[in-house]
Every structure is written in structure tokens, then in C-alpha cells.
Steps between C-alpha positions, in 0.01 A plus 500: 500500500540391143781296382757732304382852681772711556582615869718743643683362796696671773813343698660613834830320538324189311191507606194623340328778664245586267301394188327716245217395266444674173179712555270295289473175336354327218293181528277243334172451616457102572140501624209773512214538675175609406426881596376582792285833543666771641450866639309627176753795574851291434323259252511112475823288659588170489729329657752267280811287547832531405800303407642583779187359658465806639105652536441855333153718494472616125241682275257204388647523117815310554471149436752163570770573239544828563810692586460762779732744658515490911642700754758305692473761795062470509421167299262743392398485129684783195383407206461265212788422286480471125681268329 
């Protein structure tokens, strides 16, 4: 979670029953490793942290800094976002 995401939260009588997430989110890279060789058939991945601290596998052309767009229901990877 990142501070100032917005949810959707369901009650029952008071209490919440269910919580939805947006469908992706954006994030800054805050440290990237090198690449690491992949199936030649999906390409190069790396894997790179979040500040979220969360892990991600991306393509090897994102670097610490970057902003990239993740799917809250995977953690997998969308795309690169420009500034």
C-alpha cells in the first residue's frame, strides 16, 4: 500500500466486509538490480525494489528513479511511466 491510495471500502452494519484496490499502481523504483539473462524468448528481467519495498521482475531498462505502473491484483510489472 502507498500512503494516499484511494480504497473502496464496504460496511455491514459497521463493519467492513470488503476492500478494493485500484487495479494498478504507480511507484518509484528505490533500488535496481543488474539484469539477469532470461528465456531469450521473453527477453532480459531484473528484479528491482520499490517504495513500497515491495520486489518487482521488470525489463532490464528501468533503472532506480524510475516510475513504473504495477498490478495490485499480480505485483506483476505494466509498464513504464513517463513523466
Amino acid at each position: 500500500m502507498k500512503e494516499g491510495i484511494e480504497v473502496k471500502l464496504t460496511f455491514f452494519e459497521n463493519e467492513p466486509l470488503d476492500v478494493e484496490l485500484p487495479t494498478t499502481v504507480d511507484l518509484k523504483i528505490t533500488k535496481a538490480d543488474s539484469a539477469v539473462r532470461g528465456d531469450t524468448a521473453t527477453g532480459v528481467t531484473k528484479r528491482v525494489t520499490v517504495e513500497t519495498g515491495a520486489i518487482v521482475n521488470t525489463p532490464s531498462f528501468v533503472v532506480k528513479g524510475d516510475v513504473i505502473r504495477v498490478d495490485t491484483r499480480t505485483g506483476e510489472y505494466v509498464t513504464r511511466v513517463q513523466d
